[in-house]
Amino acid sequence: MNIATIIEGLSRRDPRAIGRAISIVENHDPDAHALLDSLDPAKIEACLVVGITGPPGAGKSTLTAQLIKEYRRHEVRVGIVAVDPSSPLSGGALLGDRVRMMNHALDPDVVIRSMATRGRLGGVCGSAGAAVRIMAHSACQVVLIETVGVGQSEMDIVRMADLTAMVLAPGLGDDIQAMKAGLLEVADVLVVNKADLRGADALLLDMESVAQQRQDRQGRTTRVCATIASKGDGVAELVQIFNDMNEMFQKSGEKAQRRLQARRYEVIDWAVELIRPRIADSVADKAAFNGDPMLLAQDILVGMGLQTKKD
Amino acid sequence: MSKKYRVLIGKPGLDGHDRGAKVIAQALRDKGFEVIYTGIRRSPAEIAAAAVQEDVDVVGLSSLSGAHLRLFPAVVEELAKADAHDIAVVGGGVIPTEDIATLKAAGIREIFTPGATLEEVIGAFQSACEEREK
């Protein structure tokens, strides 16, 4: 499949073209330039990008599968970028999020792509943004990004998505305390999943107080929602919350502001990503490593003409 | 290496014995492959659709139910229908020797039966990936 066929196929919503296009970007193929250049900014603008994040085992994949079902009930074409970690040892990955989403495998309006982090530590992979834009271009109205199981500082998703839902479950008490100064602070929707389990009521109260505090202190709206993803309970309400918040953010200019910020971060990320191999080469060249790593890094940048030598 | 090999491990049909599929999936992961696992009891059409969306290089099928003569070629046909002839299919499981030729004739690139080593299986994925890259 050549690049022209792929670009043409994207506008026809051809699954093969969508799959190939994401690989091209993910592999830094030279065709990526023409491909990304051809995407329709209006469609990307119109698409709602929702981040689904939370600690491992909170139920992100199960909830995502239910969200797909709910969006399909409203005939919304939906894309899913499901991220799982790459092995730090082999570089390989086991991408298993799809197992819970297979009921939608034959629906042409559910576009699922599993992606490995490939060394990125922020909870998302470097090419997730491009994958989202390719899906939006091929007429996905909503794209859900499911992050890896996160701890407290994987903020990439918040920068990338229009809305971020943090999925929590009872029984992870200490982790939640730890997260209070991190992701929990910046998520837009706090989802208490597994709401039928012991401890869910207490967690719900906790989250409501987090939301209230944020309203009082920062004037920021945070919504709280209880779900039982395994049964689909609360999922329609959650989609309603996404729609309401999206509308609110569109009116207030928050969405545009977030998109602009997201673009800035992504440009920085890509610039670093694209220059990384050259830096890696310079490091390999320097046989003897004496001196402080930060000073050596500066030397490398000076050598590449990216920084002027300070005496 | 910027190009990572992506493969999909699927279990078509009704048997739920996925220990073998999981062992292969993990072994591939440990050799640096990105492995998409679809879970058990999938139809050939579902497996092919997932392989196309995920743009994998190879699909690995596991069957212990005896229905491989029907299910494995069906995956090859579904891939062809989706304009994805270039995605290779390999298979393994409890498969009588006399069926191997039939399966290969139907477009299954390689068949592994009990006793095959992990090295052999991974080697088949590796060579199929390398061939597709060319």
GROMACS .gro file of C-alpha atoms in nm:
model
  445
    1MET     CA    1   0.000   0.000   0.000
    2ASN     CA    2   0.164   0.328  -0.104
    3ILE     CA    3   0.123   0.653   0.082
    4ALA     CA    4  -0.123   0.804  -0.168
    5THR     CA    5  -0.352   0.501  -0.135
    6ILE     CA    6  -0.330   0.525   0.243
    7ILE     CA    7  -0.415   0.895   0.247
    8GLU     CA    8  -0.704   0.834   0.011
    9GLY     CA    9  -0.817   0.535   0.220
   10LEU     CA   10  -0.831   0.740   0.540
   11SER     CA   11  -1.108   0.959   0.408
   12ARG     CA   12  -1.298   0.643   0.307
   13ARG     CA   13  -1.259   0.519   0.666
   14ASP     CA   14  -1.075   0.214   0.533
   15PRO     CA   15  -0.956   0.013   0.836
   16ARG     CA   16  -0.646  -0.108   0.651
   17ALA     CA   17  -0.543   0.249   0.567
   18ILE     CA   18  -0.601   0.365   0.925
   19GLY     CA   19  -0.391   0.078   1.061
   20ARG     CA   20  -0.108   0.141   0.813
   21ALA     CA   21  -0.115   0.516   0.874
   22ILE     CA   22  -0.069   0.479   1.250
   23SER     CA   23   0.223   0.239   1.194
   24ILE     CA   24   0.389   0.486   0.961
   25VAL     CA   25   0.387   0.754   1.228
   26GLU     CA   26   0.477   0.512   1.505
   27ASN     CA   27   0.781   0.388   1.314
   28HIS     CA   28   0.897   0.737   1.216
   29ASP     CA   29   0.866   0.635   0.852
   30PRO     CA   30   0.966   0.908   0.604
   31ASP     CA   31   0.609   0.898   0.465
   32ALA     CA   32   0.480   1.031   0.798
   33HIS     CA   33   0.536   1.389   0.681
   34ALA     CA   34   0.305   1.371   0.380
   35LEU     CA   35   0.054   1.172   0.579
   36LEU     CA   36   0.029   1.409   0.877
   37ASP     CA   37   0.025   1.704   0.641
   38SER     CA   38  -0.285   1.567   0.469
   39LEU     CA   39  -0.503   1.547   0.781
   40ASP     CA   40  -0.808   1.771   0.803
   41PRO     CA   41  -0.769   2.023   1.089
   42ALA     CA   42  -1.147   2.083   1.104
   43LYS     CA   43  -1.219   1.718   1.178
   44ILE     CA   44  -0.942   1.708   1.437
   45GLU     CA   45  -1.083   2.022   1.594
   46ALA     CA   46  -1.433   1.877   1.614
   47CYS     CA   47  -1.329   1.548   1.772
   48LEU     CA   48  -1.361   1.498   2.149
   49VAL     CA   49  -1.052   1.337   2.301
   50VAL     CA   50  -1.109   1.173   2.639
   51GLY     CA   51  -0.828   1.033   2.853
   52ILE     CA   52  -0.908   0.731   3.067
   53THR     CA   53  -0.644   0.689   3.333
   54GLY     CA   54  -0.601   0.534   3.675
   55PRO     CA   55  -0.401   0.278   3.870
   56PRO     CA   56  -0.359  -0.078   3.738
   57GLY     CA   57  -0.662  -0.292   3.809
   58ALA     CA   58  -0.906  -0.006   3.863
   59GLY     CA   59  -1.106  -0.121   3.561
   60LYS     CA   60  -0.994   0.113   3.283
   61SER     CA   61  -1.027  -0.140   3.001
   62THR     CA   62  -1.362  -0.273   3.119
   63LEU     CA   63  -1.493   0.081   3.154
   64THR     CA   64  -1.355   0.175   2.813
   65ALA     CA   65  -1.535  -0.122   2.658
   66GLN     CA   66  -1.860  -0.004   2.820
   67LEU     CA   67  -1.801   0.351   2.698
   68ILE     CA   68  -1.764   0.216   2.344
   69LYS     CA   69  -2.098   0.039   2.381
   70GLU     CA   70  -2.267   0.353   2.510
   71TYR     CA   71  -2.125   0.574   2.234
   72ARG     CA   72  -2.232   0.318   1.973
   73ARG     CA   73  -2.582   0.322   2.119
   74HIS     CA   74  -2.583   0.690   2.020
   75GLU     CA   75  -2.430   0.600   1.682
   76VAL     CA   76  -2.112   0.789   1.756
   77ARG     CA   77  -1.810   0.663   1.563
   78VAL     CA   78  -1.543   0.605   1.824
   79GLY     CA   79  -1.168   0.552   1.824
   80ILE     CA   80  -0.965   0.394   2.102
   81VAL     CA   81  -0.593   0.426   2.162
   82ALA     CA   82  -0.508   0.166   2.426
   83VAL     CA   83  -0.160   0.203   2.570
   84ASP     CA   84   0.029  -0.067   2.757
   85PRO     CA   85   0.389  -0.060   2.879
   86SER     CA   86   0.687  -0.180   2.678
   87SER     CA   87   0.924  -0.413   2.859
   88PRO     CA   88   1.230  -0.222   2.980
   89LEU     CA   89   1.433  -0.540   2.926
   90SER     CA   90   1.333  -0.668   2.582
   91GLY     CA   91   1.152  -0.367   2.437
   92GLY     CA   92   0.862  -0.601   2.363
   93ALA     CA   93   0.511  -0.560   2.496
   94LEU     CA   94   0.201  -0.761   2.567
   95LEU     CA   95  -0.094  -0.550   2.458
   96GLY     CA   96  -0.398  -0.701   2.623
   97ASP     CA   97  -0.652  -0.421   2.646
   98ARG     CA   98  -0.826  -0.545   2.336
   99VAL     CA   99  -0.939  -0.864   2.508
  100ARG     CA  100  -1.215  -0.669   2.682
  101MET     CA  101  -1.311  -0.481   2.366
  102MET     CA  102  -1.342  -0.774   2.125
  103ASN     CA  103  -1.721  -0.757   2.125
  104HIS     CA  104  -1.683  -0.457   1.899
  105ALA     CA  105  -1.427  -0.615   1.665
  106LEU     CA  106  -1.670  -0.639   1.374
  107ASP     CA  107  -1.820  -0.293   1.414
  108PRO     CA  108  -1.667  -0.076   1.138
  109ASP     CA  109  -1.729   0.234   1.349
  110VAL     CA  110  -1.510   0.121   1.638
  111VAL     CA  111  -1.144   0.182   1.559
  112ILE     CA  112  -0.912   0.027   1.815
  113ARG     CA  113  -0.537   0.055   1.819
  114SER     CA  114  -0.314  -0.096   2.089
  115MET     CA  115   0.012   0.089   2.137
  116ALA     CA  116   0.320   0.022   2.348
  117THR     CA  117   0.489   0.303   2.540
  118ARG     CA  118   0.823   0.233   2.366
  119GLY     CA  119   1.024   0.388   2.646
  120ARG     CA  120   0.805   0.686   2.723
  121LEU     CA  121   0.735   0.726   3.094
  122GLY     CA  122   0.440   0.964   3.099
  123GLY     CA  123   0.173   0.696   3.075
  124VAL     CA  124   0.111   0.740   2.703
  125CYS     CA  125   0.323   0.663   2.396
  126GLY     CA  126   0.492   0.925   2.179
  127SER     CA  127   0.270   0.862   1.880
  128ALA     CA  128  -0.063   0.864   2.064
  129GLY     CA  129  -0.137   1.222   1.957
  130ALA     CA  130  -0.081   1.139   1.592
  131ALA     CA  131  -0.293   0.823   1.624
  132VAL     CA  132  -0.576   1.034   1.766
  133ARG     CA  133  -0.552   1.279   1.476
  134ILE     CA  134  -0.553   0.998   1.220
  135MET     CA  135  -0.866   0.855   1.382
  136ALA     CA  136  -1.031   1.198   1.395
  137HIS     CA  137  -0.948   1.251   1.028
  138SER     CA  138  -1.114   0.922   0.944
  139ALA     CA  139  -1.435   1.052   1.102
  140CYS     CA  140  -1.411   0.932   1.462
  141GLN     CA  141  -1.619   1.178   1.662
  142VAL     CA  142  -1.483   1.065   1.997
  143VAL     CA  143  -1.141   0.916   2.069
  144LEU     CA  144  -1.072   0.750   2.402
  145ILE     CA  145  -0.710   0.719   2.511
  146GLU     CA  146  -0.663   0.448   2.770
  147THR     CA  147  -0.332   0.502   2.949
  148VAL     CA  148  -0.110   0.245   3.112
  149GLY     CA  149  -0.185   0.185   3.478
  150VAL     CA  150  -0.053   0.499   3.641
  151GLY     CA  151   0.083   0.609   3.976
  152GLN     CA  152   0.095   0.973   4.064
  153SER     CA  153   0.292   1.158   3.804
  154GLU     CA  154   0.197   1.030   3.460
  155MET     CA  155   0.058   1.364   3.347
  156ASP     CA  156   0.098   1.323   2.973
  157ILE     CA  157  -0.263   1.224   2.932
  158VAL     CA  158  -0.392   1.538   3.097
  159ARG     CA  159  -0.192   1.748   2.854
  160MET     CA  160  -0.309   1.549   2.555
  161ALA     CA  161  -0.682   1.501   2.614
  162ASP     CA  162  -0.970   1.749   2.609
  163LEU     CA  163  -1.105   1.577   2.920
  164THR     CA  164  -0.944   1.334   3.159
  165ALA     CA  165  -1.128   1.077   3.367
  166MET     CA  166  -0.943   0.921   3.655
  167VAL     CA  167  -1.073   0.572   3.728
  168LEU     CA  168  -1.041   0.459   4.089
  169ALA     CA  169  -1.162   0.157   4.278
  170PRO     CA  170  -1.207   0.082   4.648
  171GLY     CA  171  -0.934  -0.113   4.819
  172LEU     CA  172  -0.648   0.090   4.677
  173GLY     CA  173  -0.662   0.327   4.975
  174ASP     CA  174  -0.299   0.407   5.033
  175ASP     CA  175  -0.233   0.460   4.666
  176ILE     CA  176  -0.511   0.712   4.654
  177GLN     CA  177  -0.362   0.910   4.938
  178ALA     CA  178  -0.037   0.913   4.747
  179MET     CA  179  -0.206   1.035   4.432
  180LYS     CA  180  -0.375   1.328   4.594
  181ALA     CA  181  -0.096   1.565   4.505
  182GLY     CA  182  -0.070   1.435   4.152
  183LEU     CA  183  -0.310   1.319   3.885
  184LEU     CA  184  -0.610   1.338   4.113
  185GLU     CA  185  -0.557   1.712   4.126
  186VAL     CA  186  -0.587   1.763   3.754
  187ALA     CA  187  -0.841   1.505   3.635
  188ASP     CA  188  -1.178   1.647   3.526
  189VAL     CA  189  -1.390   1.348   3.620
  190LEU     CA  190  -1.325   1.121   3.917
  191VAL     CA  191  -1.480   0.782   3.847
  192VAL     CA  192  -1.536   0.551   4.142
  193ASN     CA  193  -1.553   0.215   3.967
  194LYS     CA  194  -1.646  -0.119   4.126
  195ALA     CA  195  -1.903   0.081   4.321
  196ASP     CA  196  -2.060  -0.240   4.446
  197LEU     CA  197  -1.750  -0.333   4.644
  198ARG     CA  198  -1.693  -0.264   5.011
  199GLY     CA  199  -1.535   0.073   5.069
  200ALA     CA  200  -1.690   0.232   4.760
  201ASP     CA  201  -1.913   0.465   4.960
  202ALA     CA  202  -1.619   0.598   5.157
  203LEU     CA  203  -1.417   0.646   4.840
  204LEU     CA  204  -1.707   0.826   4.677
  205LEU     CA  205  -1.735   1.064   4.974
  206ASP     CA  206  -1.359   1.121   4.959
  207MET     CA  207  -1.374   1.207   4.591
  208GLU     CA  208  -1.671   1.435   4.639
  209SER     CA  209  -1.477   1.625   4.899
  210VAL     CA  210  -1.178   1.650   4.663
  211ALA     CA  211  -1.412   1.792   4.398
  212GLN     CA  212  -1.571   2.035   4.641
  213GLN     CA  213  -1.235   2.160   4.764
  214ARG     CA  214  -1.122   2.221   4.412
  215GLN     CA  215  -1.438   2.416   4.339
  216ASP     CA  216  -1.395   2.626   4.653
  217ARG     CA  217  -1.027   2.695   4.616
  218GLN     CA  218  -0.971   2.712   4.241
  219GLY     CA  219  -1.317   2.758   4.100
  220ARG     CA  220  -1.262   2.450   3.885
  221THR     CA  221  -1.542   2.209   3.812
  222THR     CA  222  -1.470   1.845   3.884
  223ARG     CA  223  -1.738   1.584   3.844
  224VAL     CA  224  -1.763   1.260   4.038
  225CYS     CA  225  -1.932   0.951   3.901
  226ALA     CA  226  -1.989   0.603   4.042
  227THR     CA  227  -1.978   0.308   3.801
  228ILE     CA  228  -1.987  -0.069   3.801
  229ALA     CA  229  -1.815  -0.120   3.467
  230SER     CA  230  -1.855  -0.498   3.467
  231LYS     CA  231  -2.234  -0.447   3.456
  232GLY     CA  232  -2.242  -0.119   3.266
  233ASP     CA  233  -2.396   0.070   3.559
  234GLY     CA  234  -2.330   0.444   3.560
  235VAL     CA  235  -2.178   0.445   3.212
  236ALA     CA  236  -2.460   0.640   3.047
  237GLU     CA  237  -2.425   0.901   3.322
  238LEU     CA  238  -2.050   0.916   3.262
  239VAL     CA  239  -2.097   0.981   2.890
  240GLN     CA  240  -2.348   1.253   2.980
  241ILE     CA  241  -2.087   1.411   3.207
  242PHE     CA  242  -1.831   1.402   2.922
  243ASN     CA  243  -2.079   1.569   2.689
  244ASP     CA  244  -2.175   1.836   2.943
  245MET     CA  245  -1.815   1.917   3.030
  246ASN     CA  246  -1.714   1.926   2.666
  247GLU     CA  247  -1.990   2.171   2.590
  248MET     CA  248  -1.894   2.383   2.889
  249PHE     CA  249  -1.525   2.383   2.790
  250GLN     CA  250  -1.610   2.471   2.433
  251LYS     CA  251  -1.814   2.770   2.541
  252SER     CA  252  -1.564   2.892   2.797
  253GLY     CA  253  -1.268   2.863   2.560
  254GLU     CA  254  -1.109   2.603   2.788
  255LYS     CA  255  -1.105   2.343   2.512
  256ALA     CA  256  -0.919   2.574   2.271
  257GLN     CA  257  -0.678   2.666   2.548
  258ARG     CA  258  -0.609   2.300   2.627
  259ARG     CA  259  -0.561   2.211   2.262
  260LEU     CA  260  -0.309   2.492   2.222
  261GLN     CA  261  -0.122   2.380   2.531
  262ALA     CA  262  -0.133   2.018   2.410
  263ARG     CA  263   0.018   2.120   2.077
  264ARG     CA  264   0.300   2.302   2.251
  265TYR     CA  265   0.384   2.003   2.465
  266GLU     CA  266   0.363   1.766   2.172
  267VAL     CA  267   0.593   1.978   1.959
  268ILE     CA  268   0.849   1.981   2.240
  269ASP     CA  269   0.812   1.604   2.287
  270TRP     CA  270   0.859   1.535   1.918
  271ALA     CA  271   1.158   1.767   1.894
  272VAL     CA  272   1.326   1.580   2.178
  273GLU     CA  273   1.218   1.245   2.031
  274LEU     CA  274   1.358   1.326   1.688
  275ILE     CA  275   1.691   1.448   1.820
  276ARG     CA  276   1.733   1.161   2.068
  277PRO     CA  277   1.909   0.922   1.823
  278ARG     CA  278   2.171   1.187   1.741
  279ILE     CA  279   2.234   1.247   2.108
  280ALA     CA  280   2.255   0.873   2.166
  281ASP     CA  281   2.519   0.854   1.893
  282SER     CA  282   2.724   1.130   2.058
  283VAL     CA  283   2.708   0.947   2.388
  284ALA     CA  284   2.825   0.627   2.222
  285ASP     CA  285   3.116   0.819   2.067
  286LYS     CA  286   3.250   0.949   2.392
  287ALA     CA  287   3.452   0.650   2.504
  288ALA     CA  288   3.581   0.798   2.826
  289PHE     CA  289   3.320   0.955   3.043
  290ASN     CA  290   3.479   1.189   3.286
  291GLY     CA  291   3.303   1.483   3.436
  292ASP     CA  292   2.950   1.565   3.535
  293PRO     CA  293   2.668   1.427   3.314
  294MET     CA  294   2.496   1.764   3.292
  295LEU     CA  295   2.814   1.931   3.168
  296LEU     CA  296   2.867   1.653   2.915
  297ALA     CA  297   2.510   1.700   2.794
  298GLN     CA  298   2.579   2.070   2.745
  299ASP     CA  299   2.894   1.984   2.548
  300ILE     CA  300   2.692   1.761   2.319
  301LEU     CA  301   2.434   2.033   2.253
  302VAL     CA  302   2.711   2.284   2.187
  303GLY     CA  303   2.866   2.035   1.945
  304MET     CA  304   2.533   2.010   1.763
  305GLY     CA  305   2.507   2.387   1.744
  306LEU     CA  306   2.200   2.389   1.966
  307GLN     CA  307   2.360   2.578   2.248
  308THR     CA  308   2.636   2.836   2.263
  309LYS     CA  309   2.937   2.773   2.478
  310LYS     CA  310   2.935   2.964   2.805
  311ASP     CA  311   3.274   3.037   2.957
  312MET     CA  312   1.573  -0.018   1.559
  313SER     CA  313   1.276   0.208   1.505
  314LYS     CA  314   1.064  -0.056   1.336
  315LYS     CA  315   0.911  -0.283   1.598
  316TYR     CA  316   0.754  -0.609   1.490
  317ARG     CA  317   0.389  -0.635   1.583
  318VAL     CA  318   0.212  -0.969   1.599
  319LEU     CA  319  -0.131  -1.084   1.705
  320ILE     CA  320  -0.205  -1.403   1.894
  321GLY     CA  321  -0.561  -1.526   1.855
  322LYS     CA  322  -0.764  -1.824   1.957
  323PRO     CA  323  -1.036  -1.896   1.705
  324GLY     CA  324  -1.322  -2.128   1.787
  325LEU     CA  325  -1.468  -2.266   2.100
  326ASP     CA  326  -1.186  -2.416   2.300
  327GLY     CA  327  -1.077  -2.211   2.596
  328HIS     CA  328  -0.737  -2.366   2.658
  329ASP     CA  329  -0.515  -2.064   2.619
  330ARG     CA  330  -0.209  -2.163   2.821
  331GLY     CA  331  -0.015  -2.234   2.502
  332ALA     CA  332  -0.120  -1.909   2.338
  333LYS     CA  333  -0.013  -1.715   2.646
  334VAL     CA  334   0.324  -1.893   2.667
  335ILE     CA  335   0.394  -1.801   2.305
  336ALA     CA  336   0.273  -1.443   2.361
  337GLN     CA  337   0.507  -1.396   2.655
  338ALA     CA  338   0.801  -1.558   2.479
  339LEU     CA  339   0.750  -1.320   2.185
  340ARG     CA  340   0.730  -1.024   2.421
  341ASP     CA  341   1.059  -1.133   2.579
  342LYS     CA  342   1.217  -1.137   2.234
  343GLY     CA  343   1.113  -0.776   2.172
  344PHE     CA  344   0.789  -0.824   1.978
  345GLU     CA  345   0.480  -0.617   2.045
  346VAL     CA  346   0.213  -0.878   2.096
  347ILE     CA  347  -0.158  -0.812   2.076
  348TYR     CA  348  -0.363  -1.079   2.245
  349THR     CA  349  -0.730  -1.117   2.155
  350GLY     CA  350  -0.843  -1.361   2.420
  351ILE     CA  351  -1.030  -1.686   2.369
  352ARG     CA  352  -1.332  -1.786   2.159
  353ARG     CA  353  -1.296  -1.546   1.870
  354SER     CA  354  -1.433  -1.586   1.523
  355PRO     CA  355  -1.196  -1.581   1.224
  356ALA     CA  356  -1.359  -1.253   1.112
  357GLU     CA  357  -1.296  -1.092   1.451
  358ILE     CA  358  -0.933  -1.201   1.452
  359ALA     CA  359  -0.876  -1.073   1.098
  360ALA     CA  360  -1.046  -0.740   1.173
  361ALA     CA  361  -0.829  -0.695   1.482
  362ALA     CA  362  -0.514  -0.783   1.284
  363VAL     CA  363  -0.599  -0.520   1.023
  364GLN     CA  364  -0.674  -0.247   1.279
  365GLU     CA  365  -0.357  -0.326   1.469
  366ASP     CA  366  -0.157  -0.351   1.145
  367VAL     CA  367   0.035  -0.655   1.263
  368ASP     CA  368   0.300  -0.835   1.060
  369VAL     CA  369   0.195  -1.185   1.159
  370VAL     CA  370  -0.113  -1.354   1.306
  371GLY     CA  371  -0.049  -1.657   1.526
  372LEU     CA  372  -0.342  -1.893   1.578
  373SER     CA  373  -0.380  -2.156   1.846
  374SER     CA  374  -0.632  -2.436   1.837
  375LEU     CA  375  -0.672  -2.741   2.059
  376SER     CA  376  -1.027  -2.827   1.961
  377GLY     CA  377  -0.972  -3.010   1.634
  378ALA     CA  378  -1.145  -2.741   1.428
  379HIS     CA  379  -0.821  -2.605   1.277
  380LEU     CA  380  -0.900  -2.723   0.922
  381ARG     CA  381  -1.199  -2.497   0.919
  382LEU     CA  382  -1.082  -2.208   1.136
  383PHE     CA  383  -0.724  -2.144   1.024
  384PRO     CA  384  -0.801  -2.111   0.650
  385ALA     CA  385  -1.102  -1.895   0.740
  386VAL     CA  386  -0.866  -1.640   0.900
  387VAL     CA  387  -0.652  -1.637   0.583
  388GLU     CA  388  -0.966  -1.577   0.374
  389GLU     CA  389  -1.090  -1.298   0.599
  390LEU     CA  390  -0.752  -1.125   0.580
  391ALA     CA  391  -0.760  -1.150   0.201
  392LYS     CA  392  -1.109  -1.000   0.197
  393ALA     CA  393  -0.975  -0.705   0.394
  394ASP     CA  394  -0.700  -0.650   0.138
  395ALA     CA  395  -0.443  -0.779   0.387
  396HIS     CA  396  -0.289  -1.074   0.202
  397ASP     CA  397   0.050  -0.955   0.317
  398ILE     CA  398  -0.020  -1.039   0.682
  399ALA     CA  399   0.125  -1.387   0.738
  400VAL     CA  400  -0.061  -1.651   0.936
  401VAL     CA  401   0.106  -1.923   1.143
  402GLY     CA  402  -0.070  -2.179   1.357
  403GLY     CA  403  -0.015  -2.429   1.631
  404GLY     CA  404  -0.192  -2.673   1.858
  405VAL     CA  405  -0.309  -3.029   1.856
  406ILE     CA  406  -0.290  -3.084   1.483
  407PRO     CA  407  -0.251  -3.424   1.316
  408THR     CA  408   0.049  -3.453   1.083
  409GLU     CA  409  -0.173  -3.536   0.788
  410ASP     CA  410  -0.351  -3.200   0.817
  411ILE     CA  411  -0.034  -2.994   0.789
  412ALA     CA  412  -0.010  -3.008   0.410
  413THR     CA  413  -0.377  -2.911   0.375
  414LEU     CA  414  -0.328  -2.611   0.602
  415LYS     CA  415  -0.013  -2.499   0.424
  416ALA     CA  416  -0.191  -2.527   0.091
  417ALA     CA  417  -0.462  -2.302   0.235
  418GLY     CA  418  -0.205  -2.031   0.303
  419ILE     CA  419  -0.093  -2.102   0.659
  420ARG     CA  420   0.278  -2.030   0.651
  421GLU     CA  421   0.389  -2.260   0.929
  422ILE     CA  422   0.227  -2.517   1.158
  423PHE     CA  423   0.360  -2.618   1.498
  424THR     CA  424   0.255  -2.929   1.683
  425PRO     CA  425   0.326  -3.048   2.039
  426GLY     CA  426   0.700  -3.078   2.090
  427ALA     CA  427   0.792  -2.770   1.887
  428THR     CA  428   1.045  -2.555   2.071
  429LEU     CA  429   0.990  -2.189   2.155
  430GLU     CA  430   1.294  -2.106   1.942
  431GLU     CA  431   1.131  -2.268   1.638
  432VAL     CA  432   0.804  -2.086   1.694
  433ILE     CA  433   0.967  -1.747   1.753
  434GLY     CA  434   1.192  -1.807   1.451
  435ALA     CA  435   0.884  -1.847   1.232
  436PHE     CA  436   0.738  -1.517   1.355
  437GLN     CA  437   1.075  -1.349   1.310
  438SER     CA  438   1.125  -1.462   0.950
  439ALA     CA  439   0.767  -1.375   0.853
  440CYS     CA  440   0.813  -1.025   0.997
  441GLU     CA  441   1.144  -0.978   0.818
  442GLU     CA  442   0.993  -1.088   0.489
  443ARG     CA  443   0.704  -0.845   0.517
  444GLU     CA  444   0.945  -0.560   0.586
  445LYS     CA  445   1.119  -0.612   0.252
   0.00000   0.00000   0.00000
